[in-house]
Tab-separated table of C-alpha atoms in Angstrom:
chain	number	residue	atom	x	y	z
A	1	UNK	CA	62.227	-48.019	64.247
A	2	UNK	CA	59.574	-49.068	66.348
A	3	UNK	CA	56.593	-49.096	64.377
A	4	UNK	CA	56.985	-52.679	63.574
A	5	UNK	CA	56.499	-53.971	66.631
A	6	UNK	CA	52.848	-53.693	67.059
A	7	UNK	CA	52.821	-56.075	64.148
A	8	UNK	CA	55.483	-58.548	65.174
A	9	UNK	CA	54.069	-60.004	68.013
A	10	UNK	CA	50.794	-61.655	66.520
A	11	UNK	CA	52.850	-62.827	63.641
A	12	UNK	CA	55.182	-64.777	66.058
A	13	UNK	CA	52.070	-66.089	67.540
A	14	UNK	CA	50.488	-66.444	64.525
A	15	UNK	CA	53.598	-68.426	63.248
A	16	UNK	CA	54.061	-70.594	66.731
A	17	UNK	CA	50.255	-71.809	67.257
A	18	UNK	CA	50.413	-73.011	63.537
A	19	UNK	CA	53.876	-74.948	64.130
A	20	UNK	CA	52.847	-76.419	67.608
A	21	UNK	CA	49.189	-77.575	65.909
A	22	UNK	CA	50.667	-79.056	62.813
A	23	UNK	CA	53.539	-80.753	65.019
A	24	UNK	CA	50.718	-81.952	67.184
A	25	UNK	CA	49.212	-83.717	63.587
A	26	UNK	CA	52.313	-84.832	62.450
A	27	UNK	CA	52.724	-86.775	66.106
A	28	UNK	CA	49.184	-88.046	65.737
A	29	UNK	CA	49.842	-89.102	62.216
A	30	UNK	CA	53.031	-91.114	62.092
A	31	UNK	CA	51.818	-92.922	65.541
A	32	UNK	CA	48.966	-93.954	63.432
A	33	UNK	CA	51.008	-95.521	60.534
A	34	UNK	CA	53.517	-97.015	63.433
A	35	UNK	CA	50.588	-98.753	64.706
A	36	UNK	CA	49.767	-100.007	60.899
A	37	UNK	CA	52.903	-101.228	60.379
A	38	UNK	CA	52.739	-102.431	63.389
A	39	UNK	CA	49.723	-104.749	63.065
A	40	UNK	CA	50.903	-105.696	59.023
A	41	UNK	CA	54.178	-107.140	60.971
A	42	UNK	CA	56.180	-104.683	59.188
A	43	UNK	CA	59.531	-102.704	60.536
A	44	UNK	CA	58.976	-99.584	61.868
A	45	UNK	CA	60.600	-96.792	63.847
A	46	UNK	CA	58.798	-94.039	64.955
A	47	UNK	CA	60.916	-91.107	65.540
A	48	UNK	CA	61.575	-91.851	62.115
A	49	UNK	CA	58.206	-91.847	60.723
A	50	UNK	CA	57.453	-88.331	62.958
A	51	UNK	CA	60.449	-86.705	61.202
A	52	UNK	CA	59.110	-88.023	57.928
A	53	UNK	CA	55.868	-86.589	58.165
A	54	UNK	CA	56.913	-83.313	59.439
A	55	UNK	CA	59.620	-82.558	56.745
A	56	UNK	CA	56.889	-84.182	53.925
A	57	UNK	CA	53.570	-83.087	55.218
A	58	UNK	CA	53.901	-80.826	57.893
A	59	UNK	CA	56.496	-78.476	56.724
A	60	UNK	CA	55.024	-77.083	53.839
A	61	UNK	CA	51.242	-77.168	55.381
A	62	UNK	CA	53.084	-74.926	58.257
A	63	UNK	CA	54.139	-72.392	55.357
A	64	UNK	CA	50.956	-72.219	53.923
A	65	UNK	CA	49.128	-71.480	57.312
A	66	UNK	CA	51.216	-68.973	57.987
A	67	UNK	CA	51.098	-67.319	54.929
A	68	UNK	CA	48.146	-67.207	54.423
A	69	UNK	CA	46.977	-65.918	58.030
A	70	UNK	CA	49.110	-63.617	58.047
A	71	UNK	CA	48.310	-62.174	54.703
A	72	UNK	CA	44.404	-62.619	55.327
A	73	UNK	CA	45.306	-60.155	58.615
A	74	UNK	CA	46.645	-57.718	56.826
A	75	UNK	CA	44.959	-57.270	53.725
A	76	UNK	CA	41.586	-58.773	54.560
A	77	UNK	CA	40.426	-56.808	51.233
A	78	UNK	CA	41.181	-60.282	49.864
A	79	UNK	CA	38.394	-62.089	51.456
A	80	UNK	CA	35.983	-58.718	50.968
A	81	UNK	CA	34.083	-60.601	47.800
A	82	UNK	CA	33.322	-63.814	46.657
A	83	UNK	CA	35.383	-63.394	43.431
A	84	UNK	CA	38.729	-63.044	45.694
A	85	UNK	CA	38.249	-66.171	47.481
A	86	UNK	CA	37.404	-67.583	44.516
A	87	UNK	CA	41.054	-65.752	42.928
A	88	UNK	CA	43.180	-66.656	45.841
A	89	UNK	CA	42.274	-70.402	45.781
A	90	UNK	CA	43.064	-71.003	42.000
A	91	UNK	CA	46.160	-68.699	43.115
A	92	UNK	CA	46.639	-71.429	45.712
A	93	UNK	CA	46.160	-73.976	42.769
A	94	UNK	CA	48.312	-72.942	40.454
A	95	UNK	CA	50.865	-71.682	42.292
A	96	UNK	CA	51.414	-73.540	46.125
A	97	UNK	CA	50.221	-76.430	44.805
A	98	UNK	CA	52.598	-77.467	42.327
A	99	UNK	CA	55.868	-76.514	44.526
A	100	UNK	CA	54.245	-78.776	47.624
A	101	UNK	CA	54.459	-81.525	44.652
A	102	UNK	CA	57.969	-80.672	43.738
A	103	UNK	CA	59.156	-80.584	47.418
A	104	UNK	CA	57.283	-83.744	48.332
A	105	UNK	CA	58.959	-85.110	44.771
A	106	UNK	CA	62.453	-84.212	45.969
A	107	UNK	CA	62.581	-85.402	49.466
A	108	UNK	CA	61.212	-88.858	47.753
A	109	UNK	CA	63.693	-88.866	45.353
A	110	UNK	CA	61.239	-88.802	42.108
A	111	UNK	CA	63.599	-86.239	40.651
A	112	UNK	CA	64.656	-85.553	37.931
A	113	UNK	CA	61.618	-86.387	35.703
A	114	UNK	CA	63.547	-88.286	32.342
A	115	UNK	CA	59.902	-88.081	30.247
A	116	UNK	CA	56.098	-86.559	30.210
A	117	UNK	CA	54.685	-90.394	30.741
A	118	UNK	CA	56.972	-90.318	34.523
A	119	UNK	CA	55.915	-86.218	34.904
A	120	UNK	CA	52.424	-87.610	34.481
A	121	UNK	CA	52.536	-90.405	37.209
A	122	UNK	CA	54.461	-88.146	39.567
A	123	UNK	CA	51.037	-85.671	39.509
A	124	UNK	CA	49.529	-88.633	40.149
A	125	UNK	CA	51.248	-89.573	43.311
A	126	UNK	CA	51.258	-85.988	44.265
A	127	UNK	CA	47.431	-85.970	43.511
A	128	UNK	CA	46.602	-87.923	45.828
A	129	UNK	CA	49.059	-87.024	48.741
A	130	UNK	CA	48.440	-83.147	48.454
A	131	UNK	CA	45.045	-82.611	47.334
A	132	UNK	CA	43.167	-82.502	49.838
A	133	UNK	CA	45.365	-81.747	52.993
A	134	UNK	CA	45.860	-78.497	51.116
A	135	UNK	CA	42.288	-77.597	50.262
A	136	UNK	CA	41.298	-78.319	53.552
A	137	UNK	CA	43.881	-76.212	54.958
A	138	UNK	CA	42.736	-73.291	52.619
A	139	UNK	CA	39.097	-74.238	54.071
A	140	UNK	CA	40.048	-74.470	57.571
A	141	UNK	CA	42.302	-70.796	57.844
A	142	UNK	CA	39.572	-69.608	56.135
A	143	UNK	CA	37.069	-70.119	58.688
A	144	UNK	CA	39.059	-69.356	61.053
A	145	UNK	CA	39.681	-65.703	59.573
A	146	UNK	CA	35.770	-65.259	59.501
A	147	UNK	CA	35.280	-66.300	62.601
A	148	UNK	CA	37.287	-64.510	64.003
A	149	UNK	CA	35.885	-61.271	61.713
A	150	UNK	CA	32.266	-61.935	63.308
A	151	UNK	CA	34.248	-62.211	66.458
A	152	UNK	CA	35.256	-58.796	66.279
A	153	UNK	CA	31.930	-57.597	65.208
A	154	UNK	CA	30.214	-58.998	67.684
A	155	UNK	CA	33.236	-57.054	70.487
A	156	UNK	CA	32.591	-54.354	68.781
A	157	UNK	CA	28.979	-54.007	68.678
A	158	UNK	CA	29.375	-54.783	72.387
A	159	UNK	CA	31.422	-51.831	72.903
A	160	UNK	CA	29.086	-49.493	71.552
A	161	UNK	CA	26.309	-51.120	73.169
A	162	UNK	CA	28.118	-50.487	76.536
A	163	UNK	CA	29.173	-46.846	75.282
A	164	UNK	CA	25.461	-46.074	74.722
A	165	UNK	CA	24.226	-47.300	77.542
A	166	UNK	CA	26.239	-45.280	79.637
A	167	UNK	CA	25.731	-41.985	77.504
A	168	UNK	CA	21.998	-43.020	78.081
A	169	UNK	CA	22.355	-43.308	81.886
A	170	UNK	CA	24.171	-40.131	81.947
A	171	UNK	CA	21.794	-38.112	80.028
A	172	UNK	CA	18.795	-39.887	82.115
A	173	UNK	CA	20.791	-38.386	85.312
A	174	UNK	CA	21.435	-34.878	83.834
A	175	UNK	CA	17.414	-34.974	82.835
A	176	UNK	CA	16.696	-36.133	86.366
A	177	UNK	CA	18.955	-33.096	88.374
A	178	UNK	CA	17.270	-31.137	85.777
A	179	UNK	CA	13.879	-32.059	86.532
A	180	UNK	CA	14.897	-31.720	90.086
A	181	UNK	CA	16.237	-28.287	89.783
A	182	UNK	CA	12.952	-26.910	88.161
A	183	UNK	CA	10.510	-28.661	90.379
A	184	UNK	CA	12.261	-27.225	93.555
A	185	UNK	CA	12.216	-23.721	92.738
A	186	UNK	CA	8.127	-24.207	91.688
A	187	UNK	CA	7.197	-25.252	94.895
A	188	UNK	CA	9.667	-22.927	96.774
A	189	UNK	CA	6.807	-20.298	94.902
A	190	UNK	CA	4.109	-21.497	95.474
A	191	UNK	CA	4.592	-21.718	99.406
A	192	UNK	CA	5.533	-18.642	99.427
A	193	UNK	CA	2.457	-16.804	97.550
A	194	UNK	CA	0.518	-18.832	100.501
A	195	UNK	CA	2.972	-16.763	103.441
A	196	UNK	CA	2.512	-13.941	100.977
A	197	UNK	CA	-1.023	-14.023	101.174
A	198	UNK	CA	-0.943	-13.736	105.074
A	199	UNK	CA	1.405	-11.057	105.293
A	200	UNK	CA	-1.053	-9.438	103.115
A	201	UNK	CA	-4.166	-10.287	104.877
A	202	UNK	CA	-2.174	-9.048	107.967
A	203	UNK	CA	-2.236	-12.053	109.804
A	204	UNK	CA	1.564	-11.724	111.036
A	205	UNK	CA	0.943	-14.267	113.688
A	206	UNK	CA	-0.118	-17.283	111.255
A	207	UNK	CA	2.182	-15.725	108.807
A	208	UNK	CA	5.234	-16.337	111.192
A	209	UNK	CA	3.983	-19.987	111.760
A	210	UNK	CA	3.890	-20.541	108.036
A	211	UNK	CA	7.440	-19.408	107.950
A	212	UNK	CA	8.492	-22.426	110.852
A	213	UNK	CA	6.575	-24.670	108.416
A	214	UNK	CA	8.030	-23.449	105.638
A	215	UNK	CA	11.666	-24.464	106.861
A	216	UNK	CA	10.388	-28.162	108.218
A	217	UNK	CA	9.090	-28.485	104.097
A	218	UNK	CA	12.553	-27.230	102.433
A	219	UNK	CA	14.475	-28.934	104.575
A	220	UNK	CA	12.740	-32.180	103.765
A	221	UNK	CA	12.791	-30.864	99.853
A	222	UNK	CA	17.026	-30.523	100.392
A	223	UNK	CA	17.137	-33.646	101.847
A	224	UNK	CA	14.933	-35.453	98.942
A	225	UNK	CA	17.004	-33.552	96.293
A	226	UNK	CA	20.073	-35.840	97.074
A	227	UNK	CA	17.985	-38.567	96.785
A	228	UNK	CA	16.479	-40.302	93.698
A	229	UNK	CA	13.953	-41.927	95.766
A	230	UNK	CA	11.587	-42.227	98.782
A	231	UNK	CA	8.937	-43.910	100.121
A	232	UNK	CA	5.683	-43.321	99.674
A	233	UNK	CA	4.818	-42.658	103.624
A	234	UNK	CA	7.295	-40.144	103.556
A	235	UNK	CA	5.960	-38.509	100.908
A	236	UNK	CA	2.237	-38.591	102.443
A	237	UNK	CA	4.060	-36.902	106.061
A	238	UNK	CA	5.138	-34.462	103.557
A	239	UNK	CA	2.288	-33.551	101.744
A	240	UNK	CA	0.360	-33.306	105.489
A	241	UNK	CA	2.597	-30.937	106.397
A	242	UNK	CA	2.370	-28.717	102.846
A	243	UNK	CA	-1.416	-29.012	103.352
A	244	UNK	CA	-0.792	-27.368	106.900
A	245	UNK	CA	1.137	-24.784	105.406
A	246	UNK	CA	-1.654	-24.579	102.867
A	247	UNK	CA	-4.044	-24.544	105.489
A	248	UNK	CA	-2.804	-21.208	107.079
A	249	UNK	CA	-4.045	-19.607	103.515
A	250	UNK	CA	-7.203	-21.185	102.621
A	251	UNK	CA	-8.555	-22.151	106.049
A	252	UNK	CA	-11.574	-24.181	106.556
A	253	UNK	CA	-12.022	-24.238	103.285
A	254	UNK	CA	-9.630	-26.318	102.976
A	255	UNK	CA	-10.427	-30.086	103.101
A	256	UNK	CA	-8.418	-32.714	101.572
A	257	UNK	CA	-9.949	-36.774	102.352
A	258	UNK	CA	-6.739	-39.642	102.655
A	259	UNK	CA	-7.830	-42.871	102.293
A	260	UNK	CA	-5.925	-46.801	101.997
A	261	UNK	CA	-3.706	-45.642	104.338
A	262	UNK	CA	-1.616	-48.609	105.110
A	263	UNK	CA	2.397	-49.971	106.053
A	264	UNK	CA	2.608	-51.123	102.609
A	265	UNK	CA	3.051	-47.342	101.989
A	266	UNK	CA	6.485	-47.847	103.819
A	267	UNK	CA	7.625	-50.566	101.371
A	268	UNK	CA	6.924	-49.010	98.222
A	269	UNK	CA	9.750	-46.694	96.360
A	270	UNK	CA	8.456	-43.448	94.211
A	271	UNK	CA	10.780	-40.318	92.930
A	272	UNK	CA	10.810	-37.969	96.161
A	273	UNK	CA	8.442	-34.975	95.967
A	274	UNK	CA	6.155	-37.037	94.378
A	275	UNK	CA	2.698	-36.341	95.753
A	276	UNK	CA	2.961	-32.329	96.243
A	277	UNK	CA	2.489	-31.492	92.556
A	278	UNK	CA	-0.577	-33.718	92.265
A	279	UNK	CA	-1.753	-31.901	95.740
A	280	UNK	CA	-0.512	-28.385	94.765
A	281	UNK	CA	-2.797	-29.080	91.427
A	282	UNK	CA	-5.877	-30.021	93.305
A	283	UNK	CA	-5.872	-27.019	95.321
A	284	UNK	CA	-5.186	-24.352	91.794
A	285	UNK	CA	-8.619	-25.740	90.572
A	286	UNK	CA	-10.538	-26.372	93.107
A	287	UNK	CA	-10.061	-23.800	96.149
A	288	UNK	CA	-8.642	-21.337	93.377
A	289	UNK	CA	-11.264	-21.644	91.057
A	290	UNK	CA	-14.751	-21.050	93.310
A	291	UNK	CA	-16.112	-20.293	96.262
A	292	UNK	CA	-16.913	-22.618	99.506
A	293	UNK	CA	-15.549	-25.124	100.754
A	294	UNK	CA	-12.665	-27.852	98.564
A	295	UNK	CA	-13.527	-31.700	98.253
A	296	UNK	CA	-9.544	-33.056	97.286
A	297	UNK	CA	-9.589	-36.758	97.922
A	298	UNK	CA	-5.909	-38.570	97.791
A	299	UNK	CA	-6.395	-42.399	98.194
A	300	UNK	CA	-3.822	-45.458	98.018
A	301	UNK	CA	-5.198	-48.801	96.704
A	302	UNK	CA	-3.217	-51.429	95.837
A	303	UNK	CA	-3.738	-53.486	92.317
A	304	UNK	CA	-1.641	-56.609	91.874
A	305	UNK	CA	2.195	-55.614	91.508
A	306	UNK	CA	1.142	-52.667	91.314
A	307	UNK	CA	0.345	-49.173	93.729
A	308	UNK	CA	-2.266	-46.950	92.511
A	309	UNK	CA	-2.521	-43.118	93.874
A	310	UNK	CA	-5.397	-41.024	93.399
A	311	UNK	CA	-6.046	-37.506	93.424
A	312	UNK	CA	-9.601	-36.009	92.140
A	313	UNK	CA	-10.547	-32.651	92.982
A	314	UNK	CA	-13.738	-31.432	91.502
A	315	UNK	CA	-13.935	-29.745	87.872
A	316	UNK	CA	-16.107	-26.970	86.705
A	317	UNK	CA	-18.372	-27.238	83.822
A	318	UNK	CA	-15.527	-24.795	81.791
A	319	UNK	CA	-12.591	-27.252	83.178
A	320	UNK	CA	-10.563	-28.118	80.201
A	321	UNK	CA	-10.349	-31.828	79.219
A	322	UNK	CA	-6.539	-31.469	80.530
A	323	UNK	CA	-6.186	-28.730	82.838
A	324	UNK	CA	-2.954	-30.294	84.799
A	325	UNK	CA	-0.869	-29.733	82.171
A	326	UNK	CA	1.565	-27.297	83.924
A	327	UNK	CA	5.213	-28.204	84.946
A	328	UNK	CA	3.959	-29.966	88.233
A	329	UNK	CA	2.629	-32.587	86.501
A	330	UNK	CA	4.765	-32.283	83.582
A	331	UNK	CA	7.733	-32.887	85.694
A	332	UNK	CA	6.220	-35.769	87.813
A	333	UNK	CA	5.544	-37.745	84.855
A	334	UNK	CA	9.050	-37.605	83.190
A	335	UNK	CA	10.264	-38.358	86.725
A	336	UNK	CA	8.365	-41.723	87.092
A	337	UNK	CA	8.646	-42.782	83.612
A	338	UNK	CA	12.493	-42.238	84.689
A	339	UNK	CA	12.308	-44.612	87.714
A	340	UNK	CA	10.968	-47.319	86.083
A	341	UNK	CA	9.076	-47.833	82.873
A	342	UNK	CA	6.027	-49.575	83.939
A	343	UNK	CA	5.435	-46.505	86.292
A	344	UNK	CA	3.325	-44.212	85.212
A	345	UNK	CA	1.010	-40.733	85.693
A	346	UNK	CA	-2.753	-40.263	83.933
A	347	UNK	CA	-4.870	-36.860	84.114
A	348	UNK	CA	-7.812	-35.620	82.884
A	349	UNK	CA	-11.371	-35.696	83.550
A	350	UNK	CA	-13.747	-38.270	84.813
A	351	UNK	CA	-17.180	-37.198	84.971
A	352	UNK	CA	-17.341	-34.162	86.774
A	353	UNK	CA	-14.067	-34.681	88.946
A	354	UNK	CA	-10.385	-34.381	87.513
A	355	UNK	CA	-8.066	-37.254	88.538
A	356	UNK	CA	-4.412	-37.601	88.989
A	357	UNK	CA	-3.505	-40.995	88.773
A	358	UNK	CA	-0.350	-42.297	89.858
A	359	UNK	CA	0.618	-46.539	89.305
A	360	UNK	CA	4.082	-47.256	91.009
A	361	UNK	CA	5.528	-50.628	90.786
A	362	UNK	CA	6.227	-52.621	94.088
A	363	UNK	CA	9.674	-52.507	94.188
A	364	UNK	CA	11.054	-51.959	97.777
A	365	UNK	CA	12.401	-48.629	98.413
A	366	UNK	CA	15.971	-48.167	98.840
């Protein structure tokens, strides 16, 4: 009992818009032949000329609007190929057609037809008054009905548009916790082999003030994981404080040159825990992979739009052409390219140095 009610309502609108628009033509139409008859000096009444051309003209242009909206809406298989448009209009010819004649014939009082030669000049008349009011009606619904087909396209294309996009962001932010997630627990191990290396070296004083360091870096890294960004200065007081930490294990050997330090380091957004894997990867192949004393050099230059970070630490003659391919660096690069797609990370060797370079858009940090 209730499943035609979905339908009923746009087939009441359907029917009133095309009543109220052809009423609106019928008023427009017998003012103008009021104001013709008018002019010739003729008699003329209008209320009787508007229900004239709404019983003659409007009336059975209404039924055919209707119709055929309604039918195009719910079997729009009809329009599907050029050979049913091309069906339903001879369908409109031979069979709407000739009753809008008849109708127009008996409210004019033409009927009855006494012989072919009065039949003839009737289609005639008719001819003339029908013709083209009725094709362009046929024209004019059917535009309307593709229209409003490319309409719903286009709404619908939207829609998925909008559904994808949002699957996209959502995936982006499951990648980025994820990301997040493995990065933390890879530095978490890596400061601890350096407190594990004093406990070893039975050091338990420097080992207990790597510890108090150790809590000042993770509870920076906590703070950073709620965060999708930070600044770049906050990132550089980080990393000084790691390389203290990191300090406690390698000693003087450790020696790390910052350069382009500047307050445009306080403007400029990057994903948080940015610089540590680029330091942490210095240190594996340079301290970690001879003897003496490091060379790490971390400098901030600034290029146009855009911030460039370098780290080069030097490379051995057996250095690979891509030696920081681990998850440090793995995970720093699908970071930025996640922040913004002109950001970007480069490694590998240049001359006998490897560099980590880092270009971050200027874009304010939140």
């Amino acid at each position: 009992m209730n499943r035609p009610l979905p339908t009923l309502k746009p087939a009441v609108r359907t029917i009133a818009v095309t009543v109220l628009l052809w009423t609106a033509i019928t008023a427009l139409g017998a003012l103008q032949t009021y104001s013709d008859n008018l002019r010739g000096g003729a008699a003329s009444h209008y209320p009787s000329l508007f229900v004239k051309w709404f019983l003659e003209y409007a009336v059975p242009l209404i039924v055919l609007s209707a119709g055929l909206s309604l039918a195009l809406g719910r079997w729009p298989v009809l329009l599907e190929r050029p050979r049913n448009v091309v069906g339903l209009f001879f369908g409109l010819v031979l069979v709407f057609q000739p009753a809008q004649w008849l109708y127009m014939a008996w409210l004019r009082g033409y009927l009855p037809i006494d012989s072919a030669g009065a039949l003839w000049q009737l289609l005639m008349k008719m001819l003339l008054v029908g013709w083209f009011s009725t094709t362009g009606t046929f024209a004019a619904i059917l535009a309307i009905h593709y229209w409003r087909q490319a309409r719903a396209r286009e709404l619908a294309w939207q829609r998925s548009q909008t559904d994808m996009l949002g699957l996209r962001l959502a995936l982006e932010e499951q990648r980025l916790l994820a990301l997040r997630a493995q990065l933390e627990p890879h530095f978490l191990f890596n400061a601890l082999n350096a407190i594990s290396a004093l406990v070893r070296d039975g050091d338990k004083t420097l080992a207990l003030g790597g510890i108090g360091r150790l809590s000042d870096l993770l509870r920076y890294a906590l703070t950073a994981s709620v965060r999708n960004t930070a600044t770049v200065a906050d990132e550089l007081g980080f990393v000084r404080d790691y390389l203290d930490l990191q300090r406690l294990r390698y000693g003087e050997r450790l020696r790390v040159h910052i350069d382009g330090v500047s307050e445009l380091l306080e403007q400029v957004a990057c994903p948080s825990l940015l610089l540590q894997p680029l330091i942490e990867n210095a240190l594996r192949h340079d301290l970690d992979c001879r003897e003496g004393p490091g060379d790490i050099r971390l400098a901030f230059e600034r290029d146009g739009d855009t911030l460039c970070i370098r780290v080069a630490n030097p490379a051995g003659p057996g250095t690979p052409a891509n030696p920081g391919a681990g998850l440090g660096l793995a995970n720093t690069r699908d970071r930025l390219r996640l922040m913004h797609p002109s950001a970007s990370l480069q490694a590998g060797l240049q001359g006998d140095r490897f560099v980590a370079e880092v270009r971050l858009p200027l874009a304010l940090a939140d």
